[in-house]
Short mmCIF file of C-alpha atoms in Angstrom, two decimals:
data_model
loop_
_atom_site.label_atom_id
_atom_site.label_comp_id
_atom_site.label_asym_id
_atom_site.label_seq_id
_atom_site.Cartn_x
_atom_site.Cartn_y
_atom_site.Cartn_z
CA MET A 168 33.27 -12.48 -2.95
CA LEU A 169 36.37 -10.72 -1.18
CA ARG A 170 36.67 -8.23 -4.31
CA PHE A 171 32.77 -7.23 -3.12
CA PHE A 172 33.13 -6.84 0.06
CA GLY A 173 36.15 -4.87 -0.44
CA TRP A 174 35.00 -2.21 -2.71
CA THR A 175 31.57 -1.84 -0.52
CA SER A 176 34.06 -1.23 2.75
CA LEU A 177 35.77 1.20 0.76
CA VAL A 178 32.80 2.86 -0.29
CA LEU A 179 31.32 3.37 3.11
CA GLY A 180 34.18 4.56 4.54
CA LEU A 181 34.19 6.85 2.17
CA LEU A 182 31.02 7.67 2.58
CA ALA A 183 31.43 7.76 6.34
CA ILE A 184 34.16 10.25 5.89
CA ILE A 185 32.14 12.64 4.04
CA ILE A 186 29.08 12.70 6.52
CA PHE A 187 31.98 13.31 9.47
CA ALA A 188 33.28 15.91 7.26
CA PHE A 189 30.33 17.95 5.73
CA GLY A 190 27.09 16.94 7.96
CA PHE A 191 24.48 14.04 6.90
CA ASP A 192 23.72 15.23 3.42
CA GLU A 193 20.28 13.58 2.30
CA ASP A 194 21.03 13.63 -1.44
CA ILE A 195 24.52 12.10 -0.73
CA VAL A 196 23.26 9.23 1.58
CA TYR A 197 20.20 8.75 -0.26
CA GLY A 198 21.65 8.51 -3.73
CA PHE A 199 23.80 5.78 -2.64
CA ARG A 200 21.37 3.61 -0.80
CA ASP A 201 19.64 4.17 -4.14
CA TRP A 202 23.02 2.79 -6.32
CA LYS A 203 23.06 -0.03 -4.23
CA HIS A 204 19.62 -0.83 -4.49
CA GLU A 205 19.57 -0.43 -8.56
CA GLN A 206 22.94 -2.88 -7.78
CA TRP A 207 21.22 -5.25 -6.38
CA LEU A 208 18.03 -4.94 -8.30
CA GLU A 209 20.09 -5.15 -11.64
CA GLU A 210 21.62 -8.78 -10.74
CA TRP A 211 18.51 -10.25 -9.15
CA LEU A 212 16.32 -9.63 -12.24
CA LYS A 213 18.35 -11.76 -14.49
CA THR A 214 17.14 -15.29 -12.15
CA ALA A 215 14.27 -14.08 -11.03
CA ARG A 216 10.98 -15.35 -12.44
CA PRO A 217 7.26 -14.11 -11.99
CA THR A 218 5.06 -15.24 -9.01
CA PHE A 219 1.67 -14.28 -10.09
CA ALA A 220 -1.00 -16.79 -9.59
CA GLU A 221 -2.91 -17.95 -12.53
CA ASN A 222 -6.06 -15.96 -11.30
CA ALA A 223 -3.80 -12.43 -10.87
CA HIS A 224 -3.43 -10.30 -13.62
CA HIS A 225 -1.34 -7.44 -15.19
CA LEU A 226 -3.08 -5.05 -17.21
CA PRO A 227 -0.90 -2.66 -19.08
CA ALA A 228 -2.38 0.85 -19.61
CA ALA A 229 -5.87 -0.66 -18.64
CA VAL A 230 -7.57 2.63 -17.28
CA THR A 231 -6.99 6.34 -17.95
CA ALA A 232 -6.45 8.52 -14.75
CA ASP A 233 -8.62 11.88 -15.79
CA TYR A 234 -7.12 14.33 -13.91
CA LEU A 235 -3.33 13.25 -15.05
CA GLY A 236 -4.46 12.50 -19.06
CA GLU A 237 -2.27 9.23 -18.80
CA GLN A 238 -3.32 5.68 -18.82
CA LYS A 239 -2.42 3.39 -15.86
CA ASP A 240 -1.74 -0.39 -15.39
CA VAL A 241 -3.83 -2.20 -13.38
CA GLU A 242 -3.41 -5.07 -11.11
CA ILE A 243 -6.48 -7.30 -10.43
CA PHE A 244 -7.01 -10.53 -8.90
CA LEU A 245 -10.00 -12.99 -9.91
CA PRO A 246 -11.50 -15.19 -7.41
CA LYS A 247 -10.88 -18.85 -8.55
CA GLY A 248 -14.11 -19.80 -10.55
CA TYR A 249 -14.98 -16.41 -11.47
CA GLU A 250 -15.42 -17.25 -14.81
CA ASP A 251 -17.75 -20.47 -13.80
CA ASN A 252 -20.52 -18.72 -12.62
CA ASP A 253 -21.70 -15.31 -13.83
CA SER A 254 -23.99 -14.85 -11.15
CA VAL A 255 -21.52 -14.27 -8.50
CA ARG A 256 -20.72 -11.02 -7.32
CA TYR A 257 -17.73 -10.21 -4.98
CA PRO A 258 -16.79 -7.51 -2.78
CA VAL A 259 -13.61 -5.22 -3.68
CA LEU A 260 -10.25 -4.65 -1.91
CA TYR A 261 -8.62 -1.52 -3.80
CA PHE A 262 -4.91 -0.64 -2.93
CA TYR A 263 -2.13 2.03 -3.80
CA ASP A 264 0.96 0.57 -4.15
CA GLY A 265 -0.33 -2.00 -6.48
CA ASP A 266 2.97 -3.35 -7.50
CA ASN A 267 3.73 -5.05 -4.17
CA LEU A 268 0.44 -7.08 -4.26
CA PHE A 269 1.39 -10.71 -6.56
CA ASP A 270 4.82 -10.36 -8.33
CA GLN A 271 8.18 -10.54 -7.16
CA ILE A 272 9.09 -8.85 -10.59
CA THR A 273 6.91 -6.27 -10.38
CA GLY A 274 7.29 -5.38 -6.97
CA GLU A 275 11.01 -5.49 -7.40
CA GLY A 276 11.69 -8.27 -4.64
CA SER A 277 8.92 -7.63 -2.35
CA GLU A 278 5.48 -9.08 -2.72
CA TRP A 279 2.98 -9.57 -0.29
CA GLU A 280 1.42 -12.54 -1.64
CA VAL A 281 -1.89 -11.45 -2.01
CA ASP A 282 -3.20 -13.28 -4.76
CA GLU A 283 -1.70 -17.06 -2.73
CA TRP A 284 -2.81 -15.90 0.09
CA ILE A 285 -6.69 -15.27 -0.99
CA ASN A 286 -6.40 -18.42 -2.91
CA ARG A 287 -5.07 -20.77 0.12
CA THR A 288 -8.14 -19.34 2.09
CA ASP A 289 -10.63 -19.75 -0.52
CA SER A 290 -9.11 -23.76 -1.16
CA LEU A 291 -10.13 -23.81 2.83
CA GLY A 292 -13.48 -22.93 2.30
CA GLY A 293 -12.90 -19.16 3.50
CA PRO A 294 -14.51 -15.87 1.17
CA SER A 295 -12.46 -14.51 -1.65
CA CYS A 296 -12.76 -11.39 -3.43
CA ILE A 297 -11.39 -9.30 -6.07
CA VAL A 298 -8.40 -7.23 -5.72
CA VAL A 299 -7.03 -4.48 -7.57
CA GLY A 300 -4.21 -2.22 -7.42
CA VAL A 301 -2.20 0.66 -9.68
CA SER A 302 1.34 1.48 -8.85
CA SER A 303 2.42 4.91 -7.94
CA GLY A 304 4.04 7.41 -10.52
CA ASP A 305 7.46 8.61 -10.48
CA ASN A 306 6.39 11.09 -8.15
CA ARG A 307 4.74 8.85 -5.30
CA SER A 308 5.63 11.32 -2.79
CA ALA A 309 3.71 14.32 -4.15
CA GLU A 310 0.75 11.72 -5.76
CA TYR A 311 0.42 10.15 -2.36
CA LYS A 312 0.27 13.10 -0.20
CA PRO A 313 -3.17 14.80 0.27
CA TYR A 314 -1.71 17.77 1.62
CA PRO A 315 1.63 19.03 2.03
CA SER A 316 4.17 18.50 5.00
CA ASP A 317 6.35 20.78 6.74
CA GLN A 318 8.44 17.77 7.50
CA VAL A 319 9.48 17.01 3.61
CA ARG A 320 8.51 19.74 1.27
CA GLU A 321 7.92 19.48 -2.21
CA GLU A 322 9.35 20.75 -4.97
CA GLY A 323 5.89 21.44 -6.50
CA GLU A 324 2.21 21.21 -5.74
CA VAL A 325 1.38 17.53 -3.94
CA PHE A 326 -1.60 16.48 -5.41
CA GLY A 327 -3.00 13.21 -3.38
CA LYS A 328 -6.67 14.21 -3.10
CA LYS A 329 -7.11 14.40 -6.93
CA HIS A 330 -5.60 10.83 -7.00
CA ALA A 331 -7.80 9.26 -4.22
CA GLU A 332 -10.92 11.27 -5.88
CA TRP A 333 -10.05 9.12 -9.08
CA TYR A 334 -9.58 5.94 -7.16
CA ALA A 335 -12.67 6.29 -5.69
CA ARG A 336 -14.74 8.08 -8.16
CA GLY A 337 -12.98 7.27 -11.76
CA LEU A 338 -11.00 3.54 -10.90
CA LYS A 339 -13.71 1.93 -8.75
CA GLN A 340 -16.50 3.08 -11.72
CA TRP A 341 -14.20 1.51 -14.10
CA VAL A 342 -14.19 -1.71 -12.35
CA ASP A 343 -17.72 -2.09 -11.13
CA ALA A 344 -18.53 -1.40 -15.01
CA ASN A 345 -16.40 -4.11 -16.32
CA TYR A 346 -16.37 -6.89 -13.17
CA ARG A 347 -19.06 -8.71 -11.06
CA THR A 348 -18.72 -6.34 -7.97
CA LYS A 349 -20.64 -5.68 -4.69
CA PRO A 350 -20.30 -2.20 -5.02
CA GLU A 351 -21.47 -1.02 -1.75
CA PRO A 352 -19.37 0.47 0.79
CA GLU A 353 -19.66 -1.97 3.23
CA PHE A 354 -17.81 -4.86 0.46
CA THR A 355 -15.65 -2.12 -0.75
CA GLY A 356 -11.90 -1.27 0.80
CA ILE A 357 -8.97 0.45 0.43
CA GLY A 358 -5.28 -0.27 1.62
CA GLY A 359 -1.80 0.96 1.24
CA CYS A 360 1.28 1.29 3.04
CA SER A 361 3.44 4.37 4.29
CA LEU A 362 1.99 6.97 2.34
CA GLY A 363 -0.08 4.46 0.84
CA GLY A 364 -1.36 3.81 4.39
CA LEU A 365 -1.81 7.42 4.80
CA MET A 366 -3.94 7.33 1.59
CA ALA A 367 -5.88 4.97 2.53
CA HIS A 368 -6.85 6.21 5.55
CA TYR A 369 -7.66 9.76 3.81
CA SER A 370 -9.84 8.03 1.17
CA LEU A 371 -11.62 6.01 4.21
CA MET A 372 -12.65 9.01 5.78
CA THR A 373 -12.93 10.97 2.83
CA TYR A 374 -15.16 8.98 0.73
CA PRO A 375 -18.02 6.91 2.96
CA ASP A 376 -20.28 6.41 0.34
CA VAL A 377 -17.45 4.48 -1.78
CA TYR A 378 -15.25 2.83 1.42
CA GLY A 379 -16.61 1.00 4.69
CA LEU A 380 -13.38 -1.20 4.90
CA GLY A 381 -9.68 0.09 5.67
CA ILE A 382 -6.47 -1.81 5.73
CA ILE A 383 -3.77 0.95 6.64
CA PHE A 384 -0.10 -0.30 7.14
CA SER A 385 2.12 1.95 8.74
CA PRO A 386 0.22 4.94 7.93
CA SER A 387 2.57 8.24 7.58
CA LEU A 388 0.33 10.44 9.55
CA TRP A 389 3.76 12.71 10.48
CA VAL A 390 3.06 14.48 6.86
CA ASP A 391 0.32 16.06 9.08
CA GLU A 392 -1.45 14.33 11.93
CA PRO A 393 -3.89 16.79 13.28
CA GLN A 394 -5.29 16.94 9.77
CA SER A 395 -5.56 13.21 9.55
CA LEU A 396 -7.39 12.84 13.02
CA ASP A 397 -9.66 15.33 12.61
CA LEU A 398 -10.83 13.60 9.50
CA VAL A 399 -12.12 10.99 11.82
CA ASP A 400 -14.74 13.34 13.33
CA ALA A 401 -15.52 14.62 10.34
CA HIS A 402 -16.89 11.36 9.03
CA PRO A 403 -20.56 10.73 9.20
CA ASP A 404 -20.55 7.21 10.97
CA VAL A 405 -17.49 5.33 11.76
CA SER A 406 -19.54 2.59 13.71
CA LYS A 407 -20.11 1.49 10.05
CA LEU A 408 -16.48 1.06 9.29
CA ARG A 409 -14.44 -2.18 9.55
CA VAL A 410 -10.62 -1.01 9.61
CA PHE A 411 -7.21 -2.97 10.62
CA ILE A 412 -4.23 -0.91 11.29
CA ASN A 413 -0.65 -2.56 11.29
CA SER A 414 2.53 -1.04 11.80
CA GLY A 415 6.42 -2.82 12.73
CA GLU A 416 7.27 -2.78 16.18
CA LEU A 417 10.39 -1.29 15.05
CA GLU A 418 9.13 2.13 13.71
CA THR A 419 8.59 3.51 16.58
CA PRO A 420 6.79 7.20 15.97
CA ILE A 421 4.55 5.06 13.32
CA VAL A 422 3.69 2.95 16.04
CA GLU A 423 2.61 5.58 18.13
CA GLY A 424 0.69 7.47 15.56
CA SER A 425 -0.93 4.33 14.78
CA GLU A 426 -2.21 4.39 18.50
CA ARG A 427 -3.71 7.70 18.43
CA LEU A 428 -5.21 6.70 15.00
CA ARG A 429 -6.80 3.63 16.61
CA ASP A 430 -8.02 5.26 19.99
CA ARG A 431 -9.52 7.98 17.90
CA LEU A 432 -11.67 5.78 15.50
CA LEU A 433 -12.49 4.22 19.07
CA ALA A 434 -13.87 7.18 20.86
CA ALA A 435 -15.51 8.68 17.64
CA GLY A 436 -17.67 5.24 17.72
CA LEU A 437 -15.96 2.70 15.95
CA PRO A 438 -17.03 -0.52 17.82
CA GLU A 439 -13.85 -2.56 19.33
CA ASP A 440 -14.85 -5.68 17.09
CA GLN A 441 -14.46 -3.83 14.10
CA LEU A 442 -11.27 -2.55 14.46
CA LEU A 443 -8.23 -4.88 14.41
CA PHE A 444 -4.71 -3.35 15.36
CA ASP A 445 -1.70 -5.34 14.79
CA ILE A 446 2.27 -4.41 15.95
CA GLU A 447 4.74 -7.20 14.11
CA PRO A 448 7.24 -8.11 16.55
CA GLY A 449 11.10 -7.38 15.13
CA GLU A 450 9.74 -5.64 12.09
CA GLY A 451 10.25 -2.39 10.64
CA HIS A 452 8.90 0.06 7.80
CA TRP A 453 9.46 -2.55 5.51
CA HIS A 454 7.33 -5.13 3.19
CA ALA A 455 7.80 -8.06 5.56
CA THR A 456 5.60 -5.97 7.69
CA TRP A 457 2.80 -5.80 5.41
CA LYS A 458 3.19 -8.93 4.16
CA LYS A 459 2.29 -10.35 7.25
CA GLY A 460 -0.12 -7.91 8.07
CA PHE A 461 -2.30 -8.67 5.17
CA LYS A 462 -2.20 -12.36 6.63
CA LYS A 463 -3.89 -10.98 9.49
CA ALA A 464 -6.21 -9.01 8.02
CA TYR A 465 -7.54 -11.22 5.63
CA PRO A 466 -10.53 -12.94 5.41
CA TRP A 467 -11.35 -10.76 8.68
CA ILE A 468 -11.61 -7.67 6.55
CA VAL A 469 -14.29 -8.87 4.41
CA GLU A 470 -16.37 -11.73 6.47
#
């Protein structure tokens, strides 16, 4: 233990000297952060166990993303008793960053316990639903930006619009064809965190014929806030939506952007009782915020 803290202090000291001497270098600082995470993850995985509920499933290479020409893994939750009654259909919640939904190993130590929470709600007599998620690709920053950002530039083009279209027109079509869904917008939700929250907002506003429910965690509106907010005005009828917006108290700029999004939705005609706005005390831009957020969003979002 002493040896570990000694080496860690030494590395942190050297990092501080580099920053003092040469200024903040993003590659150095984030490279160190990623290295520390990889060290922790390697040790943690030696003893970690899957935390999937029995009715949550990982489907390798289950569906093809046509615009990429590659197969995507799908994480899917089916309600308890789904196999017992083939006449019952269910609402569906789709999520970006699907690796964080059900399993601590898939989520590399961070999961939102969506499966356990819905099962608990179901056991208490509340509603259930199908949940579908797809993990982000190797270039999440480009995949989850519907338009480029002046703040964080990509080396190549961003393709969030293509990815959102595949979710709405490709992934959903596959789910509706293979599972007993209620396919109408009032029973179909889209969610995500951070850049995934931005994508959830973009998708909710851009595909009104597909989504009527939104779970928007800490949306990265900084990518292009004016364009993101203008999407609200382009929506044909926000009064039909049901929207949950959540962020952590400590992520001040995102809280302020979320408040502006809330106000824009209300000004455009979203009824107050169809918008749930949540600020998590003492939490920041991390998975604990969104795990708590989901427990507040569900089952309100599908009731």
